[in-house]
Amino acid sequence: MTACRICQGSVHQFFDFGSQPLSDGFLRPEETAGEFFYRLAVGVCRSCTMVQLMEEVPRERMFRADYPYHSSMSVKMREHFTRTAHRLLDTECPDGDPLVVEIGCNDGAMLSTVAARGVRHLGVDPSRDVAEVAAGKGVRVRVDFFEESLAREVAAAEGPAQVIYAANTMCHIPYLDSVFRGVDALLAPGGVFVFEDPYLGDVVERTSFDQIYDEHFYLFSATSVRAAARRYGFDLVEVERLPVHGGEVRYTLARAGARTPSGQVEALIREEAQRRIAGISTLEQFATQVKRNIEELAALLRRLREEGARVAAYGATAKSATVTNYGGFGPDLIPAVYDSTPAKQGLLTPGAHIPVRPLKEFSQPYPEYVVLFAWNHAQEIIEKERAFREQGGKWILYVPELHIL
Ligand code: SAH
Ligand code: TYD
Ligand code: ZN
């Protein structure tokens, strides 16, 4: 039995994806022999409802100097983070000399706007290459893991932070106890800790099972986040559903008693209870649907291969590692995946070893069928790649269920 990483309660496993590589572990052909694998299985805590992985991958393996994920590859996400920065500054930092700290600032997609507005800030991110890109945009970055010791050091050197923000990073951190104690040490008495991550409610509703991979250690809900926050003296005071990355929630935490929680918090927690999003039977149903989606995608890919159709994929996402490795989809079924990230191009996808090709080759010539691994950016990509469909190309999506566009 595994103990809950938050409350030590017992965790009920509801899906096992088997042996998986690092989701962002793109590699050169000569590196495939020593590839790292772990067991990807996911469960729910019977006490605090936190959905979490059964096994933890050491953080240094995932967030290395050459970690290849760059936040700014999507126009929509860049706009999202610019808007977020303006809003945090306008609502939380109206006067004085505020300090804004971001955990997992990556290439500076959010903090570059804070920097441009001349506000004191610090980004913390252990991945050197992306941090260097942020620094190039005028962002002050510390290349390190945010945890209690680092937070205490920052607080001593720079004083309290009005805002601590994290996007798609809190769910990456198994050791949330240390992060919460760090936030406690660094946050100003009236400050806010704001974070946004994929939402369990959306993952369950849309069968977006590929949100489950090594880096996504937790799948949060308002219920589980409030329970975790309370253990460290914080209250969940606001929740906001976000359309990005297939459905996320932005959680705003304040020190217990400092702010009155909005009605939205209670409403979302009530909705989660009514929908039983962390209920064992709901999650078992989810598991059945995941198997169906994968089997249908596998059958389609095999049929297309038999017909001699030209197939490829688009978006060498971390998410797709779960799909290709669980489904057993290698280059025999998907000969190439096109992606805009220079740090991924020329390498092989983790585990499945599908070559990653630059976007400029996508139309030379266009494939006939393309699996959209970056389905969370569907609108942006399908619009940008209009010409692909106009000349007869078809998109294959497997979330929420298999369909061809
Ligand atoms: N905030 C960006 C990046 C998300 S990717 C966005 O939403 O697009 C997650 C980032 O968190 C990576 O850049 C990774 O290096 C960083 N990260 C992982 N663990 C961390 C930790 N303990 N402290 C700070 N950053 C961390
Ligand atoms: P994303 O879905 O944001 O995240 P994750 O890796 O966590 O699953 O990754 C999107 C990938 O798709 C990223 O490698 C960049 C790539 N991409 C394109 O190639 N073209 C595009 O137009 C967009 C928006 C993304
Ligand atoms: Zn628990």
XYZ file of N, CA and C in Angstrom, residues 132-281:
450
model
N 17.822 30.444 -18.946
C 18.657 31.386 -19.701
C 17.827 32.164 -20.712
N 16.834 31.497 -21.295
C 15.940 32.199 -22.233
C 15.184 33.295 -21.471
N 14.723 32.961 -20.263
C 14.022 33.960 -19.439
C 14.945 35.134 -19.136
N 16.169 34.839 -18.738
C 17.126 35.900 -18.409
C 17.335 36.826 -19.614
N 17.330 36.236 -20.797
C 17.478 37.013 -22.021
C 16.317 37.978 -22.250
N 15.202 37.742 -21.570
C 14.047 38.642 -21.685
C 14.007 39.639 -20.528
N 15.107 39.729 -19.801
C 15.164 40.696 -18.697
C 14.598 40.176 -17.387
N 14.399 38.859 -17.298
C 13.842 38.264 -16.078
C 14.975 37.870 -15.126
N 14.822 38.178 -13.854
C 15.784 37.738 -12.839
C 15.449 36.311 -12.464
N 16.387 35.400 -12.686
C 16.087 33.987 -12.427
C 17.125 33.370 -11.508
N 16.659 32.497 -10.682
C 17.543 31.680 -9.864
C 17.359 30.238 -10.338
N 18.448 29.614 -10.785
C 18.362 28.251 -11.313
C 18.441 27.271 -10.142
N 17.282 26.885 -9.659
C 17.231 26.015 -8.482
C 15.798 25.511 -8.298
N 15.645 24.550 -7.419
C 14.318 24.060 -7.041
C 13.761 24.947 -5.933
N 12.528 25.372 -6.061
C 11.884 26.091 -4.970
C 11.551 25.080 -3.884
N 11.975 25.363 -2.678
C 11.644 24.535 -1.517
C 11.897 25.398 -0.294
N 11.681 24.837 0.887
C 11.700 25.670 2.089
C 13.014 26.431 2.276
N 14.140 25.727 2.134
C 15.430 26.387 2.413
C 15.655 27.566 1.475
N 15.334 27.374 0.189
C 15.536 28.456 -0.772
C 14.607 29.631 -0.462
N 13.367 29.329 -0.099
C 12.395 30.387 0.192
C 12.851 31.226 1.382
N 13.407 30.575 2.387
C 13.880 31.303 3.566
C 15.021 32.245 3.198
N 15.877 31.745 2.327
C 17.013 32.546 1.875
C 16.525 33.782 1.107
N 15.564 33.558 0.226
C 15.026 34.674 -0.574
C 14.342 35.684 0.345
N 13.569 35.185 1.300
C 12.854 36.084 2.221
C 13.849 36.945 3.006
N 14.950 36.318 3.447
C 15.943 37.064 4.232
C 16.617 38.134 3.376
N 16.862 37.800 2.124
C 17.602 38.727 1.261
C 16.717 39.818 0.659
N 15.453 39.484 0.379
C 14.643 40.413 -0.413
C 13.348 40.843 0.247
N 13.071 40.279 1.404
C 11.825 40.648 2.085
C 10.660 39.855 1.539
N 9.464 40.104 2.083
C 8.305 39.290 1.734
C 7.790 39.548 0.312
N 7.131 38.518 -0.243
C 6.542 38.626 -1.584
C 5.043 38.891 -1.469
N 4.558 39.832 -2.265
C 3.109 40.085 -2.301
C 2.398 38.975 -3.063
N 3.088 38.480 -4.100
C 2.502 37.427 -4.936
C 3.526 36.319 -5.126
N 3.094 35.097 -4.888
C 3.880 33.933 -5.316
C 2.985 33.208 -6.318
N 3.515 32.959 -7.500
C 2.706 32.411 -8.587
C 3.394 31.175 -9.152
N 2.591 30.222 -9.618
C 3.136 29.026 -10.271
C 2.110 28.506 -11.268
N 2.531 28.278 -12.503
C 1.635 27.682 -13.502
C 2.211 26.344 -13.928
N 1.400 25.325 -13.899
C 1.825 24.001 -14.359
C 3.124 23.571 -13.704
N 3.259 23.877 -12.449
C 4.468 23.539 -11.702
C 4.127 22.908 -10.356
N 3.140 23.437 -9.651
C 2.786 22.840 -8.351
C 2.452 21.362 -8.506
N 1.744 21.008 -9.585
C 1.370 19.604 -9.766
C 2.598 18.749 -10.092
N 3.730 19.414 -10.418
C 4.967 18.691 -10.729
C 5.768 18.353 -9.475
N 5.342 18.844 -8.306
C 6.197 18.789 -7.122
C 5.614 17.853 -6.056
N 6.163 16.634 -5.937
C 5.646 15.711 -4.915
C 5.791 16.273 -3.499
N 6.931 16.961 -3.253
C 7.266 17.430 -1.894
C 6.593 18.775 -1.589
N 5.256 18.786 -1.665
C 4.513 20.038 -1.467
C 4.626 20.564 -0.039
N 4.926 19.669 0.918
C 5.091 20.140 2.303
C 6.187 21.187 2.384
N 7.295 20.910 1.730
C 8.420 21.847 1.748
C 8.055 23.135 0.996
N 7.315 22.989 -0.095
C 6.906 24.179 -0.866
C 5.977 25.056 -0.013
N 5.003 24.442 0.644
C 4.074 25.227 1.470
C 4.807 25.914 2.631
N 5.754 25.212 3.246
C 6.507 25.846 4.333
C 7.345 26.997 3.781
N 7.829 26.826 2.570
C 8.584 27.898 1.914
C 7.694 29.097 1.619
N 6.495 28.832 1.132
C 5.554 29.919 0.852
C 5.220 30.635 2.157
N 5.066 29.868 3.206
C 4.767 30.452 4.521
C 5.900 31.389 4.954
N 7.124 31.009 4.646
C 8.274 31.830 5.052
C 8.409 33.093 4.201
N 7.943 33.027 2.964
C 8.226 34.107 2.000
C 7.056 35.056 1.757
N 5.842 34.578 1.950
C 4.674 35.378 1.563
C 4.397 36.496 2.577
N 4.088 37.692 2.067
C 3.698 38.813 2.938
C 2.402 38.451 3.663
N 2.154 39.065 4.837
C 0.953 38.702 5.620
C -0.331 38.791 4.784
N -0.441 39.805 3.953
C -1.662 39.951 3.149
C -1.492 39.458 1.724
N -0.422 38.723 1.456
C -0.115 38.301 0.093
C -0.925 37.102 -0.372
N -0.780 36.788 -1.661
C -1.490 35.627 -2.212
C -0.528 34.653 -2.880
N -0.893 33.405 -2.777
C -0.175 32.327 -3.473
C -1.152 31.795 -4.516
N -0.814 32.021 -5.783
C -1.728 31.704 -6.888
C -1.093 30.619 -7.750
N -1.819 29.533 -7.988
C -1.268 28.529 -8.911
C -2.359 27.903 -9.762
N -1.977 27.508 -10.959
C -2.929 26.915 -11.900
C -2.354 25.635 -12.482
N -3.200 24.630 -12.568
C -2.762 23.298 -13.010
C -3.937 22.564 -13.651
N -3.644 21.501 -14.426
C -4.727 20.703 -15.004
C -5.719 20.274 -13.919
N -6.993 20.315 -14.280
C -8.061 20.093 -13.302
C -8.591 18.664 -13.397
N -8.606 17.977 -12.272
C -9.117 16.600 -12.227
C -10.510 16.502 -12.852
N -11.353 17.482 -12.567
C -12.726 17.460 -13.098
C -12.744 17.416 -14.622
N -11.845 18.155 -15.262
C -11.771 18.151 -16.726
C -11.142 16.871 -17.245
N -10.119 16.388 -16.562
C -9.444 15.161 -17.004
C -10.444 14.001 -17.006
N -11.249 13.917 -15.943
C -12.223 12.838 -15.835
C -13.325 13.016 -16.879
N -13.826 14.244 -17.021
C -14.932 14.487 -17.947
C -14.519 14.258 -19.398
N -13.293 14.658 -19.744
C -12.853 14.577 -21.149
C -11.956 13.381 -21.435
N -11.814 12.486 -20.479
C -10.917 11.340 -20.629
C -9.538 11.775 -21.140
N -9.054 12.910 -20.632
C -7.733 13.376 -21.094
C -6.649 12.696 -20.261
N -6.571 11.378 -20.487
C -5.687 10.517 -19.685
C -4.217 10.828 -19.878
N -3.879 11.488 -21.012
C -2.453 11.755 -21.233
C -1.969 12.954 -20.415
N -2.853 13.525 -19.594
C -2.375 14.488 -18.586
C -1.660 13.752 -17.459
N -1.711 12.439 -17.499
C -1.046 11.647 -16.464
C 0.327 11.202 -16.984
N 1.381 11.731 -16.387
C 2.755 11.338 -16.720
C 3.668 11.778 -15.586
N 4.947 11.372 -15.665
C 5.884 11.579 -14.544
C 5.819 12.965 -13.909
N 5.827 14.018 -14.764
C 5.901 15.379 -14.221
C 4.603 15.782 -13.518
N 3.490 15.237 -13.985
C 2.210 15.555 -13.342
C 1.989 14.612 -12.164
N 2.687 14.894 -11.082
C 2.591 13.997 -9.930
C 1.202 14.048 -9.306
N 0.593 15.254 -9.299
C -0.752 15.402 -8.734
C -1.743 15.833 -9.796
N -2.988 15.441 -9.620
C -4.101 16.010 -10.381
C -5.016 16.652 -9.343
N -5.036 17.980 -9.334
C -5.720 18.704 -8.265
C -7.218 18.871 -8.507
N -7.935 19.072 -7.401
C -9.316 19.554 -7.426
C -9.402 20.615 -6.336
N -10.486 21.370 -6.320
C -10.640 22.386 -5.265
C -10.681 21.701 -3.901
N -11.318 20.536 -3.852
C -11.444 19.804 -2.588
C -10.073 19.394 -2.054
N -9.252 18.809 -2.927
C -7.952 18.313 -2.458
C -6.983 19.457 -2.179
N -7.074 20.537 -2.970
C -6.176 21.672 -2.748
C -6.525 22.372 -1.436
N -7.815 22.538 -1.159
C -8.179 23.205 0.098
C -7.702 22.384 1.304
N -7.882 21.063 1.198
C -7.451 20.196 2.308
C -5.939 20.292 2.513
N -5.185 20.302 1.415
C -3.721 20.377 1.532
C -3.314 21.736 2.105
N -3.923 22.798 1.576
C -3.555 24.157 2.005
C -3.781 24.341 3.497
N -4.882 23.804 3.992
C -5.224 23.982 5.413
C -4.184 23.376 6.339
N -3.540 22.314 5.885
C -2.512 21.680 6.717
C -1.354 22.623 7.006
N -1.178 23.631 6.118
C -0.035 24.544 6.258
C -0.464 25.959 6.609
N -1.706 26.118 7.035
C -2.148 27.432 7.500
C -2.639 28.357 6.401
N -3.023 27.796 5.263
C -3.561 28.617 4.174
C -5.014 28.249 3.901
N -5.716 29.228 3.355
C -7.101 29.027 2.975
C -7.215 29.161 1.464
N -8.095 28.375 0.878
C -8.394 28.541 -0.552
C -9.452 29.635 -0.640
N -9.109 30.791 -1.221
C -10.034 31.928 -1.189
C -10.665 32.228 -2.546
N -10.090 31.693 -3.624
C -10.711 31.894 -4.940
C -10.338 30.748 -5.861
N -11.273 30.384 -6.738
C -10.987 29.404 -7.795
C -11.528 29.964 -9.101
N -10.830 29.647 -10.171
C -11.251 30.142 -11.481
C -10.948 29.052 -12.496
N -11.936 28.678 -13.264
C -11.668 27.657 -14.287
C -11.062 28.329 -15.501
N -10.028 27.682 -16.059
C -9.302 28.252 -17.191
C -9.431 27.304 -18.380
N -9.561 27.866 -19.590
C -9.705 26.992 -20.764
C -8.386 26.420 -21.282
N -7.247 26.872 -20.748
C -5.951 26.451 -21.306
C -5.614 24.991 -20.980
N -4.755 24.402 -21.815
C -4.275 23.023 -21.616
C -5.409 22.027 -21.348
N -6.535 22.225 -22.027
C -7.619 21.256 -21.910
C -8.437 21.378 -20.628
N -8.264 22.463 -19.889
C -9.074 22.665 -18.681
C -8.231 22.671 -17.422
N -8.080 23.849 -16.850
C -7.304 23.975 -15.615
C -8.118 24.758 -14.591
N -7.614 24.765 -13.362
C -8.191 25.653 -12.347
C -7.051 26.492 -11.772
N -7.347 27.792 -11.613
C -6.409 28.682 -10.917
C -6.888 28.812 -9.474
N -6.013 28.437 -8.548
C -6.329 28.478 -7.116
C -5.638 29.688 -6.499
N -6.356 30.468 -5.709
C -5.738 31.557 -4.959
C -5.798 31.210 -3.474
N -4.607 31.187 -2.859
C -4.518 30.879 -1.434
C -4.066 32.125 -0.681
N -4.581 32.285 0.526
C -4.122 33.367 1.405
C -3.914 32.759 2.784
N -3.243 33.503 3.652
C -3.064 32.990 5.013
C -4.434 32.849 5.660
N -4.607 31.786 6.437
C -5.909 31.521 7.055
C -6.405 32.764 7.783
N -7.633 33.153 7.479
C -8.235 34.302 8.153
C -7.953 35.648 7.501
N -6.985 35.698 6.574
C -6.612 36.986 5.975
C -7.660 37.481 4.970
N -8.325 36.558 4.270
C -9.324 36.959 3.269
C -10.544 36.054 3.389
N -11.681 36.580 3.019
C -12.903 35.776 3.032
C -12.983 34.992 1.728
N -13.122 33.674 1.793
C -13.230 32.890 0.560
C -14.454 33.308 -0.256
N -14.297 33.355 -1.564
C -15.425 33.741 -2.416
C -16.416 32.578 -2.501
N -17.635 32.884 -2.892
C -18.667 31.857 -3.037
C -18.296 30.804 -4.079
N -17.410 31.178 -5.011
C -17.005 30.241 -6.071
C -16.316 29.002 -5.490
N -15.605 29.197 -4.388
C -14.852 28.087 -3.793
C -15.831 27.018 -3.306
N -16.793 27.460 -2.502
C -17.778 26.530 -1.959
C -18.559 25.883 -3.102
N -18.891 26.677 -4.121
C -19.684 26.171 -5.248
C -18.930 25.059 -5.990
N -17.644 25.272 -6.231
C -16.876 24.257 -6.968
C -16.693 22.995 -6.119
N -16.478 23.181 -4.832
C -16.311 22.015 -3.956
C -17.617 21.215 -3.887
N -18.725 21.936 -3.859
C -20.025 21.256 -3.862
C -20.218 20.480 -5.175
N -19.876 21.132 -6.271
C -20.012 20.477 -7.588
C -19.135 19.216 -7.656
N -17.934 19.301 -7.110
C -17.031 18.139 -7.125
C -17.620 16.974 -6.330
N -18.277 17.324 -5.224
C -18.899 16.274 -4.404
C -20.077 15.655 -5.157
N -20.882 16.516 -5.796
C -22.041 15.993 -6.533
C -21.607 15.105 -7.693
N -20.557 15.538 -8.403
C -20.083 14.742 -9.544
C -19.225 13.559 -9.091
N -18.874 13.524 -7.816
C -17.992 12.472 -7.276
C -16.734 12.311 -8.128
N -16.070 13.446 -8.425
C -14.942 13.353 -9.366
C -13.770 12.541 -8.815
N -13.696 12.414 -7.492
C -12.613 11.603 -6.930
C -13.160 10.292 -6.358
N -14.393 9.944 -6.749
C -14.992 8.704 -6.261
C -14.384 7.506 -6.974
N -14.278 6.389 -6.249
C -13.645 5.199 -6.833
C -14.415 4.758 -8.083
N -15.737 4.773 -8.040
C -16.481 4.270 -9.197
C -16.307 5.210 -10.397
